[in-house]
JSON list of C-alpha atoms and ligand atoms in Angstrom, two decimals:
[
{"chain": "A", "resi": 159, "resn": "UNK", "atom": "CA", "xyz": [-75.19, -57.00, 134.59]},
{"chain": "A", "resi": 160, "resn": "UNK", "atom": "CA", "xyz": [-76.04, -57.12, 138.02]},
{"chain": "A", "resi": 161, "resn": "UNK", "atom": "CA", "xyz": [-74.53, -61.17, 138.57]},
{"chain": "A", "resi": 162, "resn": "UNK", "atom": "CA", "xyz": [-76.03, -61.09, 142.75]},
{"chain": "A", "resi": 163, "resn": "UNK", "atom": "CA", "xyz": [-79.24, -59.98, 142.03]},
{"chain": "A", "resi": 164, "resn": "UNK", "atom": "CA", "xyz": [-79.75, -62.35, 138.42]},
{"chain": "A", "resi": 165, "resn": "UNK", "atom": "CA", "xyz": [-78.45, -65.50, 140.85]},
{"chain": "A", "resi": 166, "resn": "UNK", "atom": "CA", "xyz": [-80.64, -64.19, 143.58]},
{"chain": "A", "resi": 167, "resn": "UNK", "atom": "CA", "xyz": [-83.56, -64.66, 141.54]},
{"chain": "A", "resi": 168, "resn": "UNK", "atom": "CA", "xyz": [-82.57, -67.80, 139.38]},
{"chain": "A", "resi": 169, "resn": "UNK", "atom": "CA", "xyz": [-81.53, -65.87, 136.09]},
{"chain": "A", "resi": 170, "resn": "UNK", "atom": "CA", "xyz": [-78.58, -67.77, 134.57]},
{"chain": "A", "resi": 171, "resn": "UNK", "atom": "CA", "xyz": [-79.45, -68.30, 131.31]},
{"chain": "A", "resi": 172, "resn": "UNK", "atom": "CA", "xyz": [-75.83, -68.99, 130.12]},
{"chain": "A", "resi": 173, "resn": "UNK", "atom": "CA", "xyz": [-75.73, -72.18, 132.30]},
{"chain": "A", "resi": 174, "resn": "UNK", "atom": "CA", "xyz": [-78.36, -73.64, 129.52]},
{"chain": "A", "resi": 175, "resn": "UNK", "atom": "CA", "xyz": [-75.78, -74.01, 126.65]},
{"chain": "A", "resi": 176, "resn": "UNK", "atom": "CA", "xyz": [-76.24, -77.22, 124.08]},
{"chain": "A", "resi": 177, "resn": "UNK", "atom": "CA", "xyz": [-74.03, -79.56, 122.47]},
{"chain": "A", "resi": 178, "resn": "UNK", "atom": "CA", "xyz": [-72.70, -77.56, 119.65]},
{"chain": "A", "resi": 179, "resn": "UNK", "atom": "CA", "xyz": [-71.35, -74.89, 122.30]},
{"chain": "A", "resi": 180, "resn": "UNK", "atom": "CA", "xyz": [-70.15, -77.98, 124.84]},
{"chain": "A", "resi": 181, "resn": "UNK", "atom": "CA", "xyz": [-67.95, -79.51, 121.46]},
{"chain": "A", "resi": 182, "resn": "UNK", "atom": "CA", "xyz": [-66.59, -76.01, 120.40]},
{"chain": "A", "resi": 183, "resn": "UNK", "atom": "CA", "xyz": [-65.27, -75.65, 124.09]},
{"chain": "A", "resi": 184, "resn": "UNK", "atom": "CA", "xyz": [-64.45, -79.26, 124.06]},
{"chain": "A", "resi": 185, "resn": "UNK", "atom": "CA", "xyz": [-62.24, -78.25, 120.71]},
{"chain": "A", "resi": 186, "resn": "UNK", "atom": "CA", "xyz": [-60.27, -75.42, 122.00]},
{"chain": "A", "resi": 187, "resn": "UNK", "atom": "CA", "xyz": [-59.68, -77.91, 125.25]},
{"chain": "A", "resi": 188, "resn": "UNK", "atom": "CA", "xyz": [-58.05, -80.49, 123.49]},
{"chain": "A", "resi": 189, "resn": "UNK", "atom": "CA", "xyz": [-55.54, -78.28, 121.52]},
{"chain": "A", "resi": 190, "resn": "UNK", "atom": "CA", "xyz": [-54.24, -77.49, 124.77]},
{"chain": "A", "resi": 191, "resn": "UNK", "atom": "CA", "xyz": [-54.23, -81.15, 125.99]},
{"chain": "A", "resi": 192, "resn": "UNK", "atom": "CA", "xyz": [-52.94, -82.96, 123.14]},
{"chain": "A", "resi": 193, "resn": "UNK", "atom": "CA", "xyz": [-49.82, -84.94, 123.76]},
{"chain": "A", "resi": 194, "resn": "UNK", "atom": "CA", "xyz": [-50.47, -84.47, 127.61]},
{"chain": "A", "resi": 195, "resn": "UNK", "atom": "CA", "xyz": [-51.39, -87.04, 130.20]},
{"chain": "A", "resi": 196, "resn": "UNK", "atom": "CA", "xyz": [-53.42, -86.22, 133.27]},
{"chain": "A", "resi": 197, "resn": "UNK", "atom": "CA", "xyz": [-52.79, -84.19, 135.65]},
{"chain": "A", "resi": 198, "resn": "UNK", "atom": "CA", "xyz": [-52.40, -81.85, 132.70]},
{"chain": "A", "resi": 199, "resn": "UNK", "atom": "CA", "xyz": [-51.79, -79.01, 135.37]},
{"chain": "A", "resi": 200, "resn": "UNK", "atom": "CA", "xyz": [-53.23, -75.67, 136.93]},
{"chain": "A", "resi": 201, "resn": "UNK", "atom": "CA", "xyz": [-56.28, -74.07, 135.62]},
{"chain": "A", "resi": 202, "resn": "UNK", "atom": "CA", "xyz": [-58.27, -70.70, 136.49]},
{"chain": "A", "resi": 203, "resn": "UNK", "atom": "CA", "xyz": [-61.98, -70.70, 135.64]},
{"chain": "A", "resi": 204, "resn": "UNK", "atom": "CA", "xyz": [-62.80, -66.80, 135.96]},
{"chain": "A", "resi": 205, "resn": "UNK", "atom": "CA", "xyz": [-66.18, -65.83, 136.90]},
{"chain": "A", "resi": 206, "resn": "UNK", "atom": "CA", "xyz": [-67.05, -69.64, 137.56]},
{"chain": "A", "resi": 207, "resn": "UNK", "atom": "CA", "xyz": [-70.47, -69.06, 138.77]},
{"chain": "A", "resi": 208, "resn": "UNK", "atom": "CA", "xyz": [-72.39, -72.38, 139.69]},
{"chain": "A", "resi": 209, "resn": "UNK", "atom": "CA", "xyz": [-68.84, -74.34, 138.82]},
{"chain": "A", "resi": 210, "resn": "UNK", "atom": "CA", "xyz": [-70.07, -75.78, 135.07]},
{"chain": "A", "resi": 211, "resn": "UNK", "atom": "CA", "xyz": [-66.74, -75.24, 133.56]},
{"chain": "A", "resi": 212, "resn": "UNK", "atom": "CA", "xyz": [-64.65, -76.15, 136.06]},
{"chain": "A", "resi": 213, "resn": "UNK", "atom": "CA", "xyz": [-66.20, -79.49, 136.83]},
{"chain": "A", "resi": 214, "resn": "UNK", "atom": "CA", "xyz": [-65.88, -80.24, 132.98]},
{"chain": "A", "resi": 215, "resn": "UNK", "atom": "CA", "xyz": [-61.66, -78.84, 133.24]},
{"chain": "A", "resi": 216, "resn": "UNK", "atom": "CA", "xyz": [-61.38, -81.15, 136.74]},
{"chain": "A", "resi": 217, "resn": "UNK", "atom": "CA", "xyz": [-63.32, -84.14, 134.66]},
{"chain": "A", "resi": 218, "resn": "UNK", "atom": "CA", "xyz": [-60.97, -83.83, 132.04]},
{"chain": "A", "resi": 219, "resn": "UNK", "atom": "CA", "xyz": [-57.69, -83.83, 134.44]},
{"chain": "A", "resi": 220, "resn": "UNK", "atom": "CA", "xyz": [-57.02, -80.37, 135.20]},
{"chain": "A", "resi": 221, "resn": "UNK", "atom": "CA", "xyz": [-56.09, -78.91, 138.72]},
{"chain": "A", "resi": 222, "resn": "UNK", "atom": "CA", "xyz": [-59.01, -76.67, 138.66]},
{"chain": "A", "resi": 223, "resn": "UNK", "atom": "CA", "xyz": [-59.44, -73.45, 140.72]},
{"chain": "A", "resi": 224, "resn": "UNK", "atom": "CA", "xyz": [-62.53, -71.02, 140.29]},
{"chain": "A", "resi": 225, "resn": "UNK", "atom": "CA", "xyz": [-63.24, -67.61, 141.16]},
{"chain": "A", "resi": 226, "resn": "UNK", "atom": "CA", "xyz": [-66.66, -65.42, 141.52]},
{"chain": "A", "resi": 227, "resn": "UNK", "atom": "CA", "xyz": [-67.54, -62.65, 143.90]},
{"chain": "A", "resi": 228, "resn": "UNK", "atom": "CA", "xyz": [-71.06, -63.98, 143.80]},
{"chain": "A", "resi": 229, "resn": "UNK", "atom": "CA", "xyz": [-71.58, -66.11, 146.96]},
{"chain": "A", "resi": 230, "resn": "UNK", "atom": "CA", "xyz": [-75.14, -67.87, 146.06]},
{"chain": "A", "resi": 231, "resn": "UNK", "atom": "CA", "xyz": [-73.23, -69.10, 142.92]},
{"chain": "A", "resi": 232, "resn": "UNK", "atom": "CA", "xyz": [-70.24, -70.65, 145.09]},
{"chain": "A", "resi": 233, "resn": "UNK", "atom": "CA", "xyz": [-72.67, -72.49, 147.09]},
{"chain": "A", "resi": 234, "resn": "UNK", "atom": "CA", "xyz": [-74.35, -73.62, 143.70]},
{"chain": "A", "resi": 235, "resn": "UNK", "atom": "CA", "xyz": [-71.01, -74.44, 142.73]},
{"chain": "A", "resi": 236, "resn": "UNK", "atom": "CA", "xyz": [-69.51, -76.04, 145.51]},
{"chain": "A", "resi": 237, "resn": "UNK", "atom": "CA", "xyz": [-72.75, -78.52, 145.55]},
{"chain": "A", "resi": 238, "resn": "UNK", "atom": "CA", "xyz": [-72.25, -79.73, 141.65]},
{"chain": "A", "resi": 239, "resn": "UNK", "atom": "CA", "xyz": [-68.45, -80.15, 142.73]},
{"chain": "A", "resi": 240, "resn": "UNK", "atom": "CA", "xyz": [-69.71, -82.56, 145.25]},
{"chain": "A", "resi": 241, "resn": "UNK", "atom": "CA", "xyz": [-72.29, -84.25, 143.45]},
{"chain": "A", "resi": 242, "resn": "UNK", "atom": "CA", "xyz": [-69.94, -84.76, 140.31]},
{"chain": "A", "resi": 243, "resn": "UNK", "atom": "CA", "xyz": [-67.34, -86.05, 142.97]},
{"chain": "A", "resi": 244, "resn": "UNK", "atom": "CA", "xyz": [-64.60, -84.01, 141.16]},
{"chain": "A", "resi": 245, "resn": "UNK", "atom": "CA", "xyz": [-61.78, -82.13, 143.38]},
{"chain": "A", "resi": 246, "resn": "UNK", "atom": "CA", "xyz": [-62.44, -78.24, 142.52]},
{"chain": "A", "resi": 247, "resn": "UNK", "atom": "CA", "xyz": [-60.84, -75.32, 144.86]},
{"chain": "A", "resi": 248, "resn": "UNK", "atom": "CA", "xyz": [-63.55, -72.52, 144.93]},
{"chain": "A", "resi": 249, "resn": "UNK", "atom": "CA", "xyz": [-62.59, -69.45, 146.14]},
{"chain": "A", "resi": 250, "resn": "UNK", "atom": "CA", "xyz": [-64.75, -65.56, 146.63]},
{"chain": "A", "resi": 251, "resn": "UNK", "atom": "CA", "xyz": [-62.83, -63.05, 145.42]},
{"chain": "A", "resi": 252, "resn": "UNK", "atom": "CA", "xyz": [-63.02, -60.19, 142.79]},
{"chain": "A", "resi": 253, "resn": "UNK", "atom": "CA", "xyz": [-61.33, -61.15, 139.21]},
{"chain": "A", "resi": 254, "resn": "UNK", "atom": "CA", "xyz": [-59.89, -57.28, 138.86]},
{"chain": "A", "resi": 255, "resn": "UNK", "atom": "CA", "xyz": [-57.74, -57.92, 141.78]},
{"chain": "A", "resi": 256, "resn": "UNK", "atom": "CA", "xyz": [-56.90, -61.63, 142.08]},
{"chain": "A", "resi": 257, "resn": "UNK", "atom": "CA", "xyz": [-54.24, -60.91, 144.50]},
{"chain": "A", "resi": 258, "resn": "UNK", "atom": "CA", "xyz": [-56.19, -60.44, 147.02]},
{"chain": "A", "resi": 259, "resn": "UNK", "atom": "CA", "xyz": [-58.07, -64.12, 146.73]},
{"chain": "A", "resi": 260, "resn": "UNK", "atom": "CA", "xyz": [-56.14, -67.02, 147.41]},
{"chain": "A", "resi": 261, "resn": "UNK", "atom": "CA", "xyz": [-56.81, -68.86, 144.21]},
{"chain": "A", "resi": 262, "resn": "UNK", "atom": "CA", "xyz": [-53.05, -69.53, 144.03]},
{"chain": "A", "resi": 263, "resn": "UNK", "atom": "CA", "xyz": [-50.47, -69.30, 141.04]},
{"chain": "A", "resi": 264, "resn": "UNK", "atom": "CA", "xyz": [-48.92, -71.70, 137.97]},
{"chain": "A", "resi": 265, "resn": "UNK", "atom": "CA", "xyz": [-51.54, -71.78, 136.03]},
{"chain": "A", "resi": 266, "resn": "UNK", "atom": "CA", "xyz": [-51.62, -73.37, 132.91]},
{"chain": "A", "resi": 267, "resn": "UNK", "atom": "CA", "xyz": [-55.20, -72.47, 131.32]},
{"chain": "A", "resi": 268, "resn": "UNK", "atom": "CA", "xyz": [-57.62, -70.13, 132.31]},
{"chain": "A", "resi": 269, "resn": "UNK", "atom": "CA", "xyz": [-60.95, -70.06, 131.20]},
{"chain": "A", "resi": 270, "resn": "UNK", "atom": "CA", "xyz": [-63.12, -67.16, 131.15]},
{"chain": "A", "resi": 271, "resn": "UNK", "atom": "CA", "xyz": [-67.07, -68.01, 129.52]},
{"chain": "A", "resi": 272, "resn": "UNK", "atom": "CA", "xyz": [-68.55, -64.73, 129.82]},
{"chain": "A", "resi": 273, "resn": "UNK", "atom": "CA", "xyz": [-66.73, -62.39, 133.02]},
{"chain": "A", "resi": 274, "resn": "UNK", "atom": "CA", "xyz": [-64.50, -60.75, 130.92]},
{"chain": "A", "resi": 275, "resn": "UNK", "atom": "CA", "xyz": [-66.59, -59.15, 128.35]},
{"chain": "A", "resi": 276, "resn": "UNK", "atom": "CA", "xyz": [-69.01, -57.39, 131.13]},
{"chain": "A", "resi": 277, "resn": "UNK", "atom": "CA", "xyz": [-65.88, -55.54, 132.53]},
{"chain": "A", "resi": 278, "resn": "UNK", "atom": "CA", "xyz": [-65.50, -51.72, 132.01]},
{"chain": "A", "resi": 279, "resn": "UNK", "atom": "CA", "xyz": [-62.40, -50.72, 130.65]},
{"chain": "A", "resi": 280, "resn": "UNK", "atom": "CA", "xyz": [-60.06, -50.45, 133.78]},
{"chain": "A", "resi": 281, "resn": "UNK", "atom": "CA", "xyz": [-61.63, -53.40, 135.45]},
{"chain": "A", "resi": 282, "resn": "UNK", "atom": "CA", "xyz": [-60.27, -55.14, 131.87]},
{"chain": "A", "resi": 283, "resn": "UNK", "atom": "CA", "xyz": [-57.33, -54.07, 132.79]},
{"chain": "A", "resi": 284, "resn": "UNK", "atom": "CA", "xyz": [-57.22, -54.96, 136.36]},
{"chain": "A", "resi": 285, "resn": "UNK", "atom": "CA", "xyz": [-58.16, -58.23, 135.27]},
{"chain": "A", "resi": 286, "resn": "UNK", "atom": "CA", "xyz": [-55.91, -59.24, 132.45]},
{"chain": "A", "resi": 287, "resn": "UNK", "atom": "CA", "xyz": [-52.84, -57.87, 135.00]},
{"chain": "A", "resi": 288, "resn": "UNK", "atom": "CA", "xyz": [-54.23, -60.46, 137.60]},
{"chain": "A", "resi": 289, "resn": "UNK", "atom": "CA", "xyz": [-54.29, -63.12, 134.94]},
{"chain": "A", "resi": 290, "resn": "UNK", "atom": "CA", "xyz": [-50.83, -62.13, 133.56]},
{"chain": "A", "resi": 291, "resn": "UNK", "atom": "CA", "xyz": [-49.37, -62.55, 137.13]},
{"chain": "A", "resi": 292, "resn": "UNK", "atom": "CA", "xyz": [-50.93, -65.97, 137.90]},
{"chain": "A", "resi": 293, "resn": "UNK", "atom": "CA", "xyz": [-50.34, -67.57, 134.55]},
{"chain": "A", "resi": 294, "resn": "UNK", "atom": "CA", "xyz": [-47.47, -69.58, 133.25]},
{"chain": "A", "resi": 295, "resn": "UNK", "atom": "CA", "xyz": [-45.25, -68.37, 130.72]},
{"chain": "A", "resi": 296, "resn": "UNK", "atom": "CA", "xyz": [-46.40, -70.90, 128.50]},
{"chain": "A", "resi": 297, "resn": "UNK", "atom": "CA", "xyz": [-50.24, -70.60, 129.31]},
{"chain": "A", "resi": 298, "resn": "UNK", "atom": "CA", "xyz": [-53.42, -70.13, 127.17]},
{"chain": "A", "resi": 299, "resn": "UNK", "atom": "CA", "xyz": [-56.40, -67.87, 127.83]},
{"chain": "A", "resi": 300, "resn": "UNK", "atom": "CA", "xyz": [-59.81, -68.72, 126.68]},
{"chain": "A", "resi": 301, "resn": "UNK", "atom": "CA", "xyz": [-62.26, -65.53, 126.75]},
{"chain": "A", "resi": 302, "resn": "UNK", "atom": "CA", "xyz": [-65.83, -66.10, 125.75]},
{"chain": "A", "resi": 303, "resn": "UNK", "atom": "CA", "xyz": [-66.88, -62.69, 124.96]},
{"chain": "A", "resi": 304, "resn": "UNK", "atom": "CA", "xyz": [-69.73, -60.86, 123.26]},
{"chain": "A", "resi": 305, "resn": "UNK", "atom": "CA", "xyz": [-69.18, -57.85, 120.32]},
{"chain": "A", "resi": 306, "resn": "UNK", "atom": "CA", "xyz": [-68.81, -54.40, 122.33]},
{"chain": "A", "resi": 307, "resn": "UNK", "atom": "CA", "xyz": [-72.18, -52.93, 120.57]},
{"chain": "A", "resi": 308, "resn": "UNK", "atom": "CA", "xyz": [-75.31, -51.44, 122.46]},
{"chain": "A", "resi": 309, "resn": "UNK", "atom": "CA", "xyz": [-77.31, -54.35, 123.75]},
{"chain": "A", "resi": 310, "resn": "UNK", "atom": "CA", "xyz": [-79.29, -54.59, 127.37]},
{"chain": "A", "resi": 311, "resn": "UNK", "atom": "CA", "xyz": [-77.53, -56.55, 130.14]},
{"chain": "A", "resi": 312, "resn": "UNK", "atom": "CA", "xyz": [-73.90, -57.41, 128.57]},
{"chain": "A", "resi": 313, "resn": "UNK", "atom": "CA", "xyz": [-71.70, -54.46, 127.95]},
{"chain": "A", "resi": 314, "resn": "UNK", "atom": "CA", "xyz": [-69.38, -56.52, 125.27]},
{"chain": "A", "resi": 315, "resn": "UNK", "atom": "CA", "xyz": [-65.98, -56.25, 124.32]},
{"chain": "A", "resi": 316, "resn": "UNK", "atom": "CA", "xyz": [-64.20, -54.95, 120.66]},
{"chain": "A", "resi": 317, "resn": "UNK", "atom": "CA", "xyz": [-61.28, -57.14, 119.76]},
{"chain": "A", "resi": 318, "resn": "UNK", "atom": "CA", "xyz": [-59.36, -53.88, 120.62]},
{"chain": "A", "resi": 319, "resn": "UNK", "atom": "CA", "xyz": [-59.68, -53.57, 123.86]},
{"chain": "A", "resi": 320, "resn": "UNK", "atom": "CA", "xyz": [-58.91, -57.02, 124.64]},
{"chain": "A", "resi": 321, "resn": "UNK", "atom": "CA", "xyz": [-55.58, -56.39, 123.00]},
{"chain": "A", "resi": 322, "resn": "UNK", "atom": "CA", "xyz": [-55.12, -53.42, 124.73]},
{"chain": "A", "resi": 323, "resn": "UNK", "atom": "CA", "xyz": [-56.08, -55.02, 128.13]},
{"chain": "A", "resi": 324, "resn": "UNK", "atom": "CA", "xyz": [-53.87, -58.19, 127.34]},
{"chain": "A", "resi": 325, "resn": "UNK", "atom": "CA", "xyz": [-50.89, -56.16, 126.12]},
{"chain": "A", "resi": 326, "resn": "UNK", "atom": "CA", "xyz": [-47.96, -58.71, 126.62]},
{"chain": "A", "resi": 327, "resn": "UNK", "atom": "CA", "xyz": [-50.54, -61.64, 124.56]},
{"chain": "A", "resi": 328, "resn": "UNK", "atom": "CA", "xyz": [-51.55, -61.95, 121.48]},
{"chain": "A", "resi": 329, "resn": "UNK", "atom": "CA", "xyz": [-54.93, -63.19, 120.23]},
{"chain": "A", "resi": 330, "resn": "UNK", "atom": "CA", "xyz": [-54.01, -66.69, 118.37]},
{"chain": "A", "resi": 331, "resn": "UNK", "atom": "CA", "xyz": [-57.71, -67.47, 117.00]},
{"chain": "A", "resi": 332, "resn": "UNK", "atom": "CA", "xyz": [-61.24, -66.14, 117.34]},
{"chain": "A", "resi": 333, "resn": "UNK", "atom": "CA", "xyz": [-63.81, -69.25, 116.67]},
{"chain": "A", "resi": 334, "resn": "UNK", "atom": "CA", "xyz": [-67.40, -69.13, 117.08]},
{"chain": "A", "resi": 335, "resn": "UNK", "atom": "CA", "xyz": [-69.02, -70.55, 120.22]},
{"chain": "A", "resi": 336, "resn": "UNK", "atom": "CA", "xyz": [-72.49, -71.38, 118.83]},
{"chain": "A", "resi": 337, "resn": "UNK", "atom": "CA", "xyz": [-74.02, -70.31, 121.90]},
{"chain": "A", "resi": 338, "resn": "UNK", "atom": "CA", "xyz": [-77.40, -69.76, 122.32]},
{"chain": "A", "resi": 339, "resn": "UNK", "atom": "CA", "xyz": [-80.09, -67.76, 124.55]},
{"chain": "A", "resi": 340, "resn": "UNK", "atom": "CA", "xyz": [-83.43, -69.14, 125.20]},
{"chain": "A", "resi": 341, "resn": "UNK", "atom": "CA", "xyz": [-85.47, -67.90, 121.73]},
{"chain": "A", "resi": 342, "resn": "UNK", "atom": "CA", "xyz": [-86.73, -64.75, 123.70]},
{"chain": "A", "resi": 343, "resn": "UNK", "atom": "CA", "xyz": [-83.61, -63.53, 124.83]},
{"chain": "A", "resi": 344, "resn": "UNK", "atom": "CA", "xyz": [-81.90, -64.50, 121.44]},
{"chain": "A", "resi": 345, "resn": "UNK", "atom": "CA", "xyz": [-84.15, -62.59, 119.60]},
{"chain": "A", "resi": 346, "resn": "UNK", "atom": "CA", "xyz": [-83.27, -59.61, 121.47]},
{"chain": "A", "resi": 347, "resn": "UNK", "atom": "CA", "xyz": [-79.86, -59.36, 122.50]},
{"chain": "A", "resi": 348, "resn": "UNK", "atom": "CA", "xyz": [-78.29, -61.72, 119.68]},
{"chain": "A", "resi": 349, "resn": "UNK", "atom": "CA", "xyz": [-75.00, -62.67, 121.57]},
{"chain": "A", "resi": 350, "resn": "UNK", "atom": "CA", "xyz": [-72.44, -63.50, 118.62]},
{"chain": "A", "resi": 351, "resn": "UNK", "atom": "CA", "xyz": [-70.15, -64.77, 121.04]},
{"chain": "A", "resi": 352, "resn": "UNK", "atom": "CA", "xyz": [-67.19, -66.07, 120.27]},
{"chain": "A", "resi": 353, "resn": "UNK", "atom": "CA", "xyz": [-63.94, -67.68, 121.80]},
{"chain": "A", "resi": 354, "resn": "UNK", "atom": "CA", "xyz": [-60.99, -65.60, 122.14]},
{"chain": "A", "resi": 355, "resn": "UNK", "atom": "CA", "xyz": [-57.83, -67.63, 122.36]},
{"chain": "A", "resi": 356, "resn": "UNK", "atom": "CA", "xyz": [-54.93, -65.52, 123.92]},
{"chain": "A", "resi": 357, "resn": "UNK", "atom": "CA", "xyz": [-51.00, -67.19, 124.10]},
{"chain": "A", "resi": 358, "resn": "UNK", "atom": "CA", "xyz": [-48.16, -64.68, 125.66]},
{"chain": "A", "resi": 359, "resn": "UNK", "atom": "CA", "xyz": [-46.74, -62.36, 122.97]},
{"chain": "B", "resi": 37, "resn": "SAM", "atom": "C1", "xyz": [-72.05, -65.09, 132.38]},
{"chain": "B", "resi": 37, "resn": "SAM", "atom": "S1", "xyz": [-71.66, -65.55, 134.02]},
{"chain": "B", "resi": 37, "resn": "SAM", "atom": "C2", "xyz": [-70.72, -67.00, 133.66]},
{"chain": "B", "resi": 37, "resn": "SAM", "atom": "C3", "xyz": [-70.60, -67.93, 134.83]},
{"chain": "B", "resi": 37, "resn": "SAM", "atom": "C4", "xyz": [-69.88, -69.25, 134.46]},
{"chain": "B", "resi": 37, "resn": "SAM", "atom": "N1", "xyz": [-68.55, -68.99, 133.95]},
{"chain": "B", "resi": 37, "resn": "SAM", "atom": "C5", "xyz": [-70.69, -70.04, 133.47]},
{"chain": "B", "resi": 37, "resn": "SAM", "atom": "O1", "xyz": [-70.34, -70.05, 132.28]},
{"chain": "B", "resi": 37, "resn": "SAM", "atom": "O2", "xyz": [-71.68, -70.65, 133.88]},
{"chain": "B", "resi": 37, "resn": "SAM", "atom": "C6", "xyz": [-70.37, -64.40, 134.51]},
{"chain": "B", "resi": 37, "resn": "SAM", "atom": "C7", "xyz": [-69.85, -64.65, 135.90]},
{"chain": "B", "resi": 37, "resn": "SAM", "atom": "O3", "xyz": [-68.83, -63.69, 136.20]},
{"chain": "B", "resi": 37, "resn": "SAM", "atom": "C8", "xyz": [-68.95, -63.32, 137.56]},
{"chain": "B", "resi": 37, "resn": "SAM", "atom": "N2", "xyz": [-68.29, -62.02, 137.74]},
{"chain": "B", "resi": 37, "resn": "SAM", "atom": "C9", "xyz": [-68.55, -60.87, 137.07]},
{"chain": "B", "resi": 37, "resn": "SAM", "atom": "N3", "xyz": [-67.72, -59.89, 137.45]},
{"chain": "B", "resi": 37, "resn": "SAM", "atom": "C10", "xyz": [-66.92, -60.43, 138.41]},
{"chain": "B", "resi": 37, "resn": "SAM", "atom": "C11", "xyz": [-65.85, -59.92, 139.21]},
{"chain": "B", "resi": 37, "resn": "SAM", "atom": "N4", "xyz": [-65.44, -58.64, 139.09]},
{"chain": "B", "resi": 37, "resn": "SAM", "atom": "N5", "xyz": [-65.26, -60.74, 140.09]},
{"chain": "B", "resi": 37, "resn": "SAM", "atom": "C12", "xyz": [-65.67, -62.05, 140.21]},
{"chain": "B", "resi": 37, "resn": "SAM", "atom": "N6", "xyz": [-66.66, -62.59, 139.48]},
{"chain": "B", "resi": 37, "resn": "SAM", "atom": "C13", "xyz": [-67.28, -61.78, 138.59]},
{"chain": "B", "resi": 37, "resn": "SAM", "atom": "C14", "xyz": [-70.44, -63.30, 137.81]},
{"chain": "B", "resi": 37, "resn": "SAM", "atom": "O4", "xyz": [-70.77, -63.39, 139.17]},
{"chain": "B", "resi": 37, "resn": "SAM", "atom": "C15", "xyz": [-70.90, -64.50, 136.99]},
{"chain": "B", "resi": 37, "resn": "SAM", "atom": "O5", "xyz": [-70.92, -65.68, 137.75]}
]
């Protein structure tokens, strides 16, 4: 997908989601927060685009940083931060080589709703090493990713190769996300997504 040229012209259909794909987020979320207080510590929203995520980690208590490369979605971003009056730390930078943005270190959760699953396979790999290096040891990835099959616009991911990319994790649980295109766009590309759940190996 080309993400600057689908934000240049307003195409972000995966910021429409509805309630049954807010709740199964909302479910994975509270396995990690259970028994904790806020601040429940660091979190990493990959690929934040316009910031929905984050805002709903930062609502919730989490230290929330977020990363994109696409600048017209920071500034998107960095206005729902304001009007939602959460703290947020947005930062430009390229999720395959996370070292080079500051988005700092420590975290605790990061969140990934639909980045991941667009990569090719050494930009996978460039990515789960920058996640490895910023995470704690006891952290949780969440990965929202399509099937790898042939579709337009989303390249998808097989279960394999995030395995293979996240070599020191292991996949914990694969639940459905219930998300949904507009009827057009379902039709055609039929997402499937579903929530990949990664704790270190
Ligand atoms: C499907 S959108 C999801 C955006 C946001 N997480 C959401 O759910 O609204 C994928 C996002 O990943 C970002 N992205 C893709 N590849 C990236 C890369 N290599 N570095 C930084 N951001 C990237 C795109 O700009 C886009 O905002």
């Amino acid at each position: 997908m080309n993400w600057k040229l689908a934000y240049a012209i307003g195409f972000h259909p995966w910021e429409e989601t509805d309630l049954d794909f807010f709740q199964s987020l909302a479910s994975l979320l509270e396995r990690e927060e259970q028994g904790r207080e806020p601040p429940l510590g660091r979190a990493l929203d990959i690929g934040t685009g316009s910031a929905i995520w984050g805002i709903e980690l930062a609502k919730r208590g989490w230290e929330v940083s977020g990363v994109d490369f696409v600048a017209k979605a920071l500034n998107r971003g960095r206005e729902r931060v304001q009007a939602a009056g959460v703290e947020m730390k947005i930062v430009q930078g390229d999720v395959t080589r996370l070292s080079e943005a500051e988005v700092g270190s420590g975290f605790r959760l990061i969140l990934d709703t639909g980045t991941f699953h667009d990569l090719d396979i050494e930009q996978q790999h460039g990515m789960a090493r920058s996640v490895d290096a910023l995470a704690t040891q006891d952290a949780t990835v969440i990965l929202l990713c399509w099937p790898r099959r042939i579709r337009p616009l989303i390249r998808g991911v097989s279960r394999e190769e995030i395995e293979t990319a996240f070599s020191g994790w292991e996949i914990t649980d694969v639940e459905p996300s219930f998300f949904k295109l507009p009827p057009l766009l379902e039709w055609v590309l039929r997402p499937d997504e579903h929530w990949y759940r990664l704790r270190r190996a």
